[in-house]
XYZ file of N, CA and C in Angstrom:
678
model
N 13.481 6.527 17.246
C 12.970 7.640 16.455
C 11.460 7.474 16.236
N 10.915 8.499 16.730
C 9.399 8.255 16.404
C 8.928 8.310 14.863
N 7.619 7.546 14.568
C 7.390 7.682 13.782
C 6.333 8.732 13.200
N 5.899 9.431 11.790
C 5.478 10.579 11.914
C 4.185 10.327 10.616
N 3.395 10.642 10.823
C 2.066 10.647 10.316
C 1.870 11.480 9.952
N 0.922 11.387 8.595
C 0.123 12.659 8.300
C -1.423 12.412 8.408
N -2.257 13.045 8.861
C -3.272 12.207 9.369
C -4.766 13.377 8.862
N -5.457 12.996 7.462
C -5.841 14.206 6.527
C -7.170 13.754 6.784
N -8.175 13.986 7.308
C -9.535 14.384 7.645
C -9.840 15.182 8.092
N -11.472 15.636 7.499
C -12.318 17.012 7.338
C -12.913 17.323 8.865
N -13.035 15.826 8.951
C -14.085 15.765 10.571
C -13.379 16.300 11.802
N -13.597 17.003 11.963
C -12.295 17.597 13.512
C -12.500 16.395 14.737
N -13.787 16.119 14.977
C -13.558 15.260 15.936
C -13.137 13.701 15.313
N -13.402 13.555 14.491
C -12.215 12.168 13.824
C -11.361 12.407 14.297
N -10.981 13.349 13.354
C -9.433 13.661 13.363
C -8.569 13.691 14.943
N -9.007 14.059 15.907
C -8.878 14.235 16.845
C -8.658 12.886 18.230
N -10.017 12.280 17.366
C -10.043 10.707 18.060
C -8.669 10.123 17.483
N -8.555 10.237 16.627
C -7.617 9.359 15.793
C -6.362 9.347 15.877
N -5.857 11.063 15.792
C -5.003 11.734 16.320
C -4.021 11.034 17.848
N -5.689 11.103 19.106
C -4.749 10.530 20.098
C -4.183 9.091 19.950
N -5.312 8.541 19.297
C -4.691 7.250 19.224
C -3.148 6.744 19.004
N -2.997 7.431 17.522
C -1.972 7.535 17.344
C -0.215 7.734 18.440
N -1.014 9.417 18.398
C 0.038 9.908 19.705
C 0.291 8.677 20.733
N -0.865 7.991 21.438
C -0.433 7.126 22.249
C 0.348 6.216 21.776
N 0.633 5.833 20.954
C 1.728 5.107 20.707
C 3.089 5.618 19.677
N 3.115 6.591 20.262
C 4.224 7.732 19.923
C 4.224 7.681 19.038
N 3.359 7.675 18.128
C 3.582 8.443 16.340
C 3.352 10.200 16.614
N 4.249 10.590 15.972
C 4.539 11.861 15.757
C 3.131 12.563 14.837
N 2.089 13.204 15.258
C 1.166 13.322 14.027
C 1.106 14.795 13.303
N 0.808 14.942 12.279
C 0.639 16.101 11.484
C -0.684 16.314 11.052
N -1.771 17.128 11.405
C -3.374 17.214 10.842
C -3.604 18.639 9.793
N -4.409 17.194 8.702
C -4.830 18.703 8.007
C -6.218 18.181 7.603
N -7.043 19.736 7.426
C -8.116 19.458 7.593
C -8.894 19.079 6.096
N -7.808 19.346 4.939
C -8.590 19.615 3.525
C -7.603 18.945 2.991
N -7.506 18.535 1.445
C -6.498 18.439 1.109
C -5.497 19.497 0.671
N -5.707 20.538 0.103
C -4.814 21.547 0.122
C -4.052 21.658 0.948
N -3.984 21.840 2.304
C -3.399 21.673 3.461
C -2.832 20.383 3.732
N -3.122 19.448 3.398
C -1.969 18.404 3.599
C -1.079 18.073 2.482
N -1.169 18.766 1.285
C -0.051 18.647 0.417
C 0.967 20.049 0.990
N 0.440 20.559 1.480
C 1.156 21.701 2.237
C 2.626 21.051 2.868
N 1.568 20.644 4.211
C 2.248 20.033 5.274
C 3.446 18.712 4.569
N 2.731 17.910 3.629
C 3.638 16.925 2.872
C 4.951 17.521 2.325
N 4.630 18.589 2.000
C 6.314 19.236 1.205
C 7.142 19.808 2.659
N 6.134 20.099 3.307
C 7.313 20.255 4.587
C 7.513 19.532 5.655
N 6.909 18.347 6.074
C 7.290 17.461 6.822
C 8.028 15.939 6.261
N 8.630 15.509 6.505
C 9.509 14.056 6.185
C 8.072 13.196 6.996
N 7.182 12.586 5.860
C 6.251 11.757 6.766
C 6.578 10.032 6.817
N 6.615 9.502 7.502
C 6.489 7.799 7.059
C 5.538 7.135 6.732
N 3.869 8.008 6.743
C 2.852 7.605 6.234
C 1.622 8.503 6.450
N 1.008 8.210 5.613
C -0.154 8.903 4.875
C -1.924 8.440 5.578
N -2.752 8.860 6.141
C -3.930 8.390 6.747
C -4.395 8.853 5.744
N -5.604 8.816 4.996
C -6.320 9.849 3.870
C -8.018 9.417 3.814
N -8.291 10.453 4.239
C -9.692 10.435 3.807
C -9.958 11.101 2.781
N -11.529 10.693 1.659
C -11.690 11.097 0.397
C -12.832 12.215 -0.198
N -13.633 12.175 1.261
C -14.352 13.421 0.783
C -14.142 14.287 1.547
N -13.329 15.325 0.541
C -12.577 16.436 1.717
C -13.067 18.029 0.702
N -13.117 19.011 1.541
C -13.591 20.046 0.338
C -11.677 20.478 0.137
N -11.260 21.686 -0.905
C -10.494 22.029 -1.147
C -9.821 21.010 -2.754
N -9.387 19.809 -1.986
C -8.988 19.139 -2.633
C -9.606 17.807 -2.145
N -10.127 16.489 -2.824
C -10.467 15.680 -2.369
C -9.202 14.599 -2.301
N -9.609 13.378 -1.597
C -8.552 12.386 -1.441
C -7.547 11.988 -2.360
N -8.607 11.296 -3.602
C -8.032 10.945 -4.454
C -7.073 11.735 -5.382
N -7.413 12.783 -5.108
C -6.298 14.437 -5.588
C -5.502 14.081 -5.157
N -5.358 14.083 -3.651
C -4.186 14.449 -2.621
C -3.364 12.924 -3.122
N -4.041 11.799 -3.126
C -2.983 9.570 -3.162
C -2.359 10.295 -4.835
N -3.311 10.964 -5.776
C -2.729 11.022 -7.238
C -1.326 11.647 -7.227
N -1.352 12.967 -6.782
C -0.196 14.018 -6.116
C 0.906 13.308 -5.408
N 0.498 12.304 -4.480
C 1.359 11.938 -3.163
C 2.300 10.682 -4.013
N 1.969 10.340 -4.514
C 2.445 8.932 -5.627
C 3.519 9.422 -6.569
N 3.051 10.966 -7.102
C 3.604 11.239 -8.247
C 5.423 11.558 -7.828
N 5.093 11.686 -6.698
C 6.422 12.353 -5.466
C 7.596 10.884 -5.008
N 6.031 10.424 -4.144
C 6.453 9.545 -3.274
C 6.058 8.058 -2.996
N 6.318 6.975 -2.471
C 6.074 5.445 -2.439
C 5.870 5.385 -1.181
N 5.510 6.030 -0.247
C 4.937 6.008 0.981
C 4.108 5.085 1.310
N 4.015 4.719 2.798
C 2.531 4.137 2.656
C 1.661 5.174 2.934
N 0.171 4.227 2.194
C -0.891 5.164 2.183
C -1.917 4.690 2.541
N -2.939 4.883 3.731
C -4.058 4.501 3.999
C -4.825 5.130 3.641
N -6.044 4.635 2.908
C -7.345 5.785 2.560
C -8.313 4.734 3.567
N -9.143 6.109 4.236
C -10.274 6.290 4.894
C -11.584 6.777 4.472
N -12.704 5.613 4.155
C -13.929 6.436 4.077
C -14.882 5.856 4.122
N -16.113 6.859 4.061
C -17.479 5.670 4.321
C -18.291 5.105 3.077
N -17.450 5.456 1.732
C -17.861 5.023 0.273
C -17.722 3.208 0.763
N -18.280 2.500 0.352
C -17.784 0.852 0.419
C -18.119 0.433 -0.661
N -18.513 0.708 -1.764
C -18.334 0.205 -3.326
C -17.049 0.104 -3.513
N -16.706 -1.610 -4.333
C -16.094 -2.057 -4.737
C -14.716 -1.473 -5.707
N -15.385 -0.299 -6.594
C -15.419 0.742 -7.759
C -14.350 1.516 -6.825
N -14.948 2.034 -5.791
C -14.203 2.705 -4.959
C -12.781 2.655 -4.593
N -12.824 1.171 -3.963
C -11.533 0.486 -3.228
C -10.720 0.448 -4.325
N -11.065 -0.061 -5.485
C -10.426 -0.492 -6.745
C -9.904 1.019 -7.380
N -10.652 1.892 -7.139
C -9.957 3.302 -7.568
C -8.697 3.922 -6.733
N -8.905 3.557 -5.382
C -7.979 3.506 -4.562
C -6.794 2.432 -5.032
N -6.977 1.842 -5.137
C -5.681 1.003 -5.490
C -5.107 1.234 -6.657
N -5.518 1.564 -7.607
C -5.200 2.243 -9.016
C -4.164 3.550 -8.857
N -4.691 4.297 -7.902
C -3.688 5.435 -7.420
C -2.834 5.277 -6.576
N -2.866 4.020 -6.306
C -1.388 3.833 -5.724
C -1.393 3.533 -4.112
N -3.224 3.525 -3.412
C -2.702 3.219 -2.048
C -2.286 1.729 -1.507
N -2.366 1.962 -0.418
C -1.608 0.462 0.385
C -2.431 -0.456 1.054
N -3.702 0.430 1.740
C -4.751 0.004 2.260
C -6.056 0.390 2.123
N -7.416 0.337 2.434
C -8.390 0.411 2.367
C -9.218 0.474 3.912
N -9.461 1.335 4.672
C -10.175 1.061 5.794
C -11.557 2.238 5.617
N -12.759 1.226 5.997
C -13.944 1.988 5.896
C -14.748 2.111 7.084
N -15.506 3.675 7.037
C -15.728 4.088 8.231
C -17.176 3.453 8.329
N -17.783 3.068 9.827
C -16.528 3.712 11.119
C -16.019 2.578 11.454
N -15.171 2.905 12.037
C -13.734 2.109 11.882
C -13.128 2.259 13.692
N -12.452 1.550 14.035
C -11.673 1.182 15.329
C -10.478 2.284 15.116
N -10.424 3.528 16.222
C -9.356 3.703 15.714
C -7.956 2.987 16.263
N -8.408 2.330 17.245
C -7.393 1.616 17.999
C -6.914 0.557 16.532
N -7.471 -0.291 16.038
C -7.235 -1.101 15.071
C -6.748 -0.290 13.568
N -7.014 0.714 13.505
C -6.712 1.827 12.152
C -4.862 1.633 12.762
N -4.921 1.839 13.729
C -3.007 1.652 14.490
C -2.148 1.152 14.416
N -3.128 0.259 14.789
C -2.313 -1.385 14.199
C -2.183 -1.937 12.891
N -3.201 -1.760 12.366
C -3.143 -1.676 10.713
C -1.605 -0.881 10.207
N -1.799 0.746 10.920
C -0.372 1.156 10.206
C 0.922 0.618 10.792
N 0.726 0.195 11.465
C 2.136 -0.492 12.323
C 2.634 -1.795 11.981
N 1.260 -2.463 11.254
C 1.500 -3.553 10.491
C 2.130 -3.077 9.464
N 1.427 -2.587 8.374
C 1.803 -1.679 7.310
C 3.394 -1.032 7.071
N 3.334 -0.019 7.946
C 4.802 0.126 8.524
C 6.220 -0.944 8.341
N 5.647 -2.019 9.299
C 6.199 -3.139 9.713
C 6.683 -3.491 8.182
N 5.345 -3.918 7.288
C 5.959 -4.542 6.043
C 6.943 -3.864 5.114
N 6.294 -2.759 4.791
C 7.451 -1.477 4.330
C 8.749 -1.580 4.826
N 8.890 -1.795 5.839
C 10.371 -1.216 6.474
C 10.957 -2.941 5.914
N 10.622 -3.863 5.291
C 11.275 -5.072 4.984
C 11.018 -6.477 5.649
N 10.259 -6.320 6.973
C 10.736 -7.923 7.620
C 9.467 -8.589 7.060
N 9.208 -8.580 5.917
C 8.797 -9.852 4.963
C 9.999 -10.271 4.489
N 9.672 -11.091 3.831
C 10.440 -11.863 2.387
C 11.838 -12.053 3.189
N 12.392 -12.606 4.986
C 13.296 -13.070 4.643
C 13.700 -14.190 3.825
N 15.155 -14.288 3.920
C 15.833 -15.399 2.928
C 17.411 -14.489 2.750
N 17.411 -15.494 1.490
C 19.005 -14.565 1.055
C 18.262 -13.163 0.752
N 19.398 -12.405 0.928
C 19.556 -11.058 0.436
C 19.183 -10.715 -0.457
N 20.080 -11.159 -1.695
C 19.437 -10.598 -2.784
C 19.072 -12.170 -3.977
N 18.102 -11.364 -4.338
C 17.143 -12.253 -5.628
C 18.011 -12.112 -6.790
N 17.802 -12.512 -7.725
C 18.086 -12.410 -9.142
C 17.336 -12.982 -10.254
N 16.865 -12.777 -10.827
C 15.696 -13.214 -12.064
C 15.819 -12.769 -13.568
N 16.725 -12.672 -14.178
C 16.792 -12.435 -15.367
C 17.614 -10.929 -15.240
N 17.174 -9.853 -15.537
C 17.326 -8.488 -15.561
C 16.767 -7.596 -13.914
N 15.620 -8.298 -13.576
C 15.398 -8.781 -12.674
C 16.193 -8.555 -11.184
N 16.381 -7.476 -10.360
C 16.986 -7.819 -9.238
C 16.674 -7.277 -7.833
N 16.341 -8.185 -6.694
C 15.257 -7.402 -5.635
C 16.884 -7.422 -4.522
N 17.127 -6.521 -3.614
C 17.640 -6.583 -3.023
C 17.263 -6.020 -1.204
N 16.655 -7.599 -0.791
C 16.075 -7.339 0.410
C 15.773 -6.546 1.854
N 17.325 -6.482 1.894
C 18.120 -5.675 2.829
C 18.100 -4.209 2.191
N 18.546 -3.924 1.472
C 17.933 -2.520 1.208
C 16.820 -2.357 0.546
N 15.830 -3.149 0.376
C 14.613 -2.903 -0.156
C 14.483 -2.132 -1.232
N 15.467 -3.007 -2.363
C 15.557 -1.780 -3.855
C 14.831 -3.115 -4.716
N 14.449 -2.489 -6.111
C 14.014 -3.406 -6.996
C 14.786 -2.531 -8.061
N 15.629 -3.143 -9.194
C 16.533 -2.753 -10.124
C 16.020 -3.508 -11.665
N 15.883 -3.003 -12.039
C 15.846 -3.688 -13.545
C 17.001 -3.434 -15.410
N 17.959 -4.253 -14.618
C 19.225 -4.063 -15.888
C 20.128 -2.851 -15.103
N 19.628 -2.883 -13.601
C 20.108 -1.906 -13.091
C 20.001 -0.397 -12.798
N 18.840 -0.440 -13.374
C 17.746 0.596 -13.264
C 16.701 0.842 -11.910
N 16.481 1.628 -11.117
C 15.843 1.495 -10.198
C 14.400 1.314 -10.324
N 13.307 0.585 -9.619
C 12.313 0.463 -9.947
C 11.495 1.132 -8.570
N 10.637 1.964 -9.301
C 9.928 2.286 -8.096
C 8.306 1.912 -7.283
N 8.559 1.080 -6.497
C 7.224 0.091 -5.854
C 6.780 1.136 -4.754
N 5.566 0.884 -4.840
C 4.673 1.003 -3.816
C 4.771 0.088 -2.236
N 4.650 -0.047 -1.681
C 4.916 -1.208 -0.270
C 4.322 -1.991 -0.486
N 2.915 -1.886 -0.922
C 2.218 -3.087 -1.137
C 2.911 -4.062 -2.448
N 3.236 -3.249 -3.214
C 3.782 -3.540 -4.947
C 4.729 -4.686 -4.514
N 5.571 -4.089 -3.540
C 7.013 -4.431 -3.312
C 6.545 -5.807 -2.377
N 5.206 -5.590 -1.431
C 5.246 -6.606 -0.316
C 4.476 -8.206 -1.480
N 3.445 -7.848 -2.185
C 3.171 -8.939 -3.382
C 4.334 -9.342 -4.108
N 4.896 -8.237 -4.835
C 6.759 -9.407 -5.411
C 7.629 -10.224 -4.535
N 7.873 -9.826 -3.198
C 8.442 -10.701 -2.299
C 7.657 -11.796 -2.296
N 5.909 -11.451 -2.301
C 5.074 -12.874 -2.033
C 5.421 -14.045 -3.066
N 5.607 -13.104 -4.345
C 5.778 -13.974 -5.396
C 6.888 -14.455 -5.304
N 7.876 -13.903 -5.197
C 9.129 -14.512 -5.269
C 9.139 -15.759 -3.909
N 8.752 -15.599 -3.261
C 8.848 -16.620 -1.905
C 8.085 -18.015 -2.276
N 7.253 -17.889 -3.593
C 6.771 -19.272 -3.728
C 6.684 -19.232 -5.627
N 7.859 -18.791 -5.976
C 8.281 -19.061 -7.139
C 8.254 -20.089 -7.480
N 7.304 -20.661 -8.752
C 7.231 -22.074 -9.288
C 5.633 -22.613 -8.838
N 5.248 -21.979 -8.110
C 4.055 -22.275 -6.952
C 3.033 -21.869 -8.177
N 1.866 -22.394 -8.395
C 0.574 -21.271 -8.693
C -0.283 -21.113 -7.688
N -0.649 -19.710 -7.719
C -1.088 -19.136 -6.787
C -2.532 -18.515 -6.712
N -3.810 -19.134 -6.445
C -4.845 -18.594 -6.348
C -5.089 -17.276 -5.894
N -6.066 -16.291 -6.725
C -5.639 -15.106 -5.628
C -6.649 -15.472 -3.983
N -7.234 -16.109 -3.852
C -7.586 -15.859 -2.613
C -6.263 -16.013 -1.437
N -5.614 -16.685 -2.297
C -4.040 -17.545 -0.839
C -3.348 -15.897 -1.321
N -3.162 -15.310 -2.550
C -2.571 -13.620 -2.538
C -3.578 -12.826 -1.683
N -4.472 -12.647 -1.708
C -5.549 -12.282 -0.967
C -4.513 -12.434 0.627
N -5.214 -13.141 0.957
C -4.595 -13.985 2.424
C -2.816 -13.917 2.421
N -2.102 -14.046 2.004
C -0.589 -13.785 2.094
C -0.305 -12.286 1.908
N -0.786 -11.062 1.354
C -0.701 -10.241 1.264
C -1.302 -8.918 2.003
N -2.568 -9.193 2.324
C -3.639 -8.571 2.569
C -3.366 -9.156 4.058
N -4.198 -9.822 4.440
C -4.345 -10.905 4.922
C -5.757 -11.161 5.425
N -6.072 -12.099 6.548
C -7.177 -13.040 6.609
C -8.220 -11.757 7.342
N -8.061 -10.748 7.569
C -9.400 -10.145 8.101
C -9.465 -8.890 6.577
N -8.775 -9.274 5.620
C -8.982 -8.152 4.352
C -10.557 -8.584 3.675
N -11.420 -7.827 3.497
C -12.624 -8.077 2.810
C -12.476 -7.774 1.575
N -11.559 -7.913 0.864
C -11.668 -7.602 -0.635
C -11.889 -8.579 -1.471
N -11.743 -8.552 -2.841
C -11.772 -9.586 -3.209
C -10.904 -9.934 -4.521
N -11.405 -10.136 -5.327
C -10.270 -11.209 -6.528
C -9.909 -9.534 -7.440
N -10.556 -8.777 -7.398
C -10.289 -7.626 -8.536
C -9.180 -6.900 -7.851
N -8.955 -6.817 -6.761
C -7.851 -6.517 -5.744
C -6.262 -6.418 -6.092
N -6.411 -7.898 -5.669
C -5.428 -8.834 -6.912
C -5.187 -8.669 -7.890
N -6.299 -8.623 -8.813
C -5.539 -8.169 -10.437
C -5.078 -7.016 -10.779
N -5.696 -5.949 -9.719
C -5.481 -4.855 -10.195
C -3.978 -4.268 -9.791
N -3.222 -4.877 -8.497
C -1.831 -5.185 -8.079
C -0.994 -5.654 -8.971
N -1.452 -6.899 -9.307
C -0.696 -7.154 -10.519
C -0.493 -6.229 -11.728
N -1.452 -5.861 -12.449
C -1.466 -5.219 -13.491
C -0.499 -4.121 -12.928
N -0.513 -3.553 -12.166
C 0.576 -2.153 -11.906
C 1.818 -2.884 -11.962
N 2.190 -3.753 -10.832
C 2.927 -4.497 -10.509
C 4.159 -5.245 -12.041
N 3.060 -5.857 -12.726
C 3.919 -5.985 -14.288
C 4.113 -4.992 -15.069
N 3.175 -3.792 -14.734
C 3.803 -3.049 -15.825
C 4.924 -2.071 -15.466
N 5.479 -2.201 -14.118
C 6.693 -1.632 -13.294
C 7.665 -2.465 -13.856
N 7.536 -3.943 -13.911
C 8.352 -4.635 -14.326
C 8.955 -4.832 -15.627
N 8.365 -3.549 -16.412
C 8.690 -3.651 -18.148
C 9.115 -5.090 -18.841
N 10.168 -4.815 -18.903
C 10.856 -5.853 -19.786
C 11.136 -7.251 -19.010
N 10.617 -7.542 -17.786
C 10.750 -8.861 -16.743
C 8.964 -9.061 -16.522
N 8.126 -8.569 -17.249
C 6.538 -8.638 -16.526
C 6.239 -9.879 -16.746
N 6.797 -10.773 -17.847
C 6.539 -12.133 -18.201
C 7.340 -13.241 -17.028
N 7.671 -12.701 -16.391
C 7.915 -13.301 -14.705
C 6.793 -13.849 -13.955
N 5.598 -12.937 -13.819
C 4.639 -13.267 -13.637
C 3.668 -13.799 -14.726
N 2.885 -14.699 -14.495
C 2.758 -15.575 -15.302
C 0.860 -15.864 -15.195
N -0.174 -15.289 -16.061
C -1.568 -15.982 -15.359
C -2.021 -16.952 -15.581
N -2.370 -17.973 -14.555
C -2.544 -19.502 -15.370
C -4.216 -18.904 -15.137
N -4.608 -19.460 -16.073
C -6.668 -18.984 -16.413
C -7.457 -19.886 -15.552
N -8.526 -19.609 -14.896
C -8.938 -19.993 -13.945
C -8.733 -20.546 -12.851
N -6.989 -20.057 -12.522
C -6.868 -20.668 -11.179
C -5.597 -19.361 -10.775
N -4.943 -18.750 -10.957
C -4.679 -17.140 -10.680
C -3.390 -16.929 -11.304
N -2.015 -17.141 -10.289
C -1.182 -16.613 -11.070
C 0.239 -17.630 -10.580
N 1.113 -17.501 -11.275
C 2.572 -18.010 -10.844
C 3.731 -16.880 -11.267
N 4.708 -16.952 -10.293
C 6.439 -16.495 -10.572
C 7.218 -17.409 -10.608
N 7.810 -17.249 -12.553
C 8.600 -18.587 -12.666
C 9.800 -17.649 -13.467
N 10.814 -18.034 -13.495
C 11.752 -17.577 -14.288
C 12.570 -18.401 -14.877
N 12.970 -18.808 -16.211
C 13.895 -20.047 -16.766
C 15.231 -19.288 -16.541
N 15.972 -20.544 -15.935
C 17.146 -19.952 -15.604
C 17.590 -20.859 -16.233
């Protein structure tokens, strides 16, 4: 089954470069040129992921990740040529997955989502099946997070950092090694990245956020007394 894109830039010939890229490796793509038009296309296509650029007239990016979140846990790439820090960090606040700034490879923008993809669809965090942590419950194989049996709803990235945590439970964890285990080793971000994951991340976790744990000047741990 192919996979299907929504692929939201102003620039026609971006869009276009980018577009084939895609196609060549049989992603199914959907283009819109504004954001208005790709919340369009979003209510009527079943997408598996989101490309997004942020200065768009109609509606801008960050409109379209605020909207797309409120719906859906998709992944989400934002695209642009802003590279302040402020920026990326606003992006992640609304919920995206990645960060790529122009200009950019689109051959590598591909692989990025296929990585991306890749993590979403689960083949991180093998092990047993399912976790258990207090109230607490991740269940791998179907990629649910439950709390008292309640469904919890993660982001991919949200979901791909709790597996991190859970995989070295007891561990403390600098964020540069979260940085690097999450992100990974060609991510240019940096430590505010991290916190700002977390902070969403525990406060999804309501009544289990004390799972995660910040040790002060050296980053974070997942411990649970059992």
């Amino acid at each position: 089954m192919k996979r299907k894109v929504l692929l939201v830039e102003d620039d026609e010939l971006i869009r276009e470069f980018v577009s084939d890229y895609f196609k060549k490796e049989a992603w199914e793509v959907y283009e819109a040129q504004h954001g208005k038009m790709a919340m369009e296309l979003f209510a009527l296509h079943s997408v598996d992921l989101v490309v997004l650029d942020i200065m768009m007239p109609e509606m801008d990016g960050w409109s379209v990740c605020r909207k797309i979140r409120q719906q859906s846990d998709i992944p989400i790439i934002i695209i642009t040529a802003r590279v302040d820090d402020d920026d990326q960090l606003m992006g992640f606040e609304l919920g995206a997955d990645e960060y790529v700034t122009k200009p950019f490879s689109p051959k590598v923008l591909v692989a990025r989502a296929k990585a991306l993809m890749k993590r979403a669809e689960g083949s991180i965090g093998r092990g047993d099946d399912i976790a258990q942590f207090g109230a607490l419950t991740v269940n791998k194989r179907a990629h649910t997070v439950t709390i008292a049996s309640v469904p919890v709803s993660l982001t991919p990235k949200e979901y791909e950092l709790l597996l991190f945590f859970i995989k070295h439970e007891g561990t403390v964890l600098s964020r540069d090694s979260i940085l690097n285990g999450v992100w990974g080793m060609d991510y240019f971000g940096d430590h505010r990245t991290v916190d700002t994951h977390v902070k969403k991340l525990r406060a999804k976790l309501d009544t289990e956020q004390h799972l995660i744990q910040t040790m002060i000047r050296f980053g974070y741990k997942f411990e649970a007394k059992r």
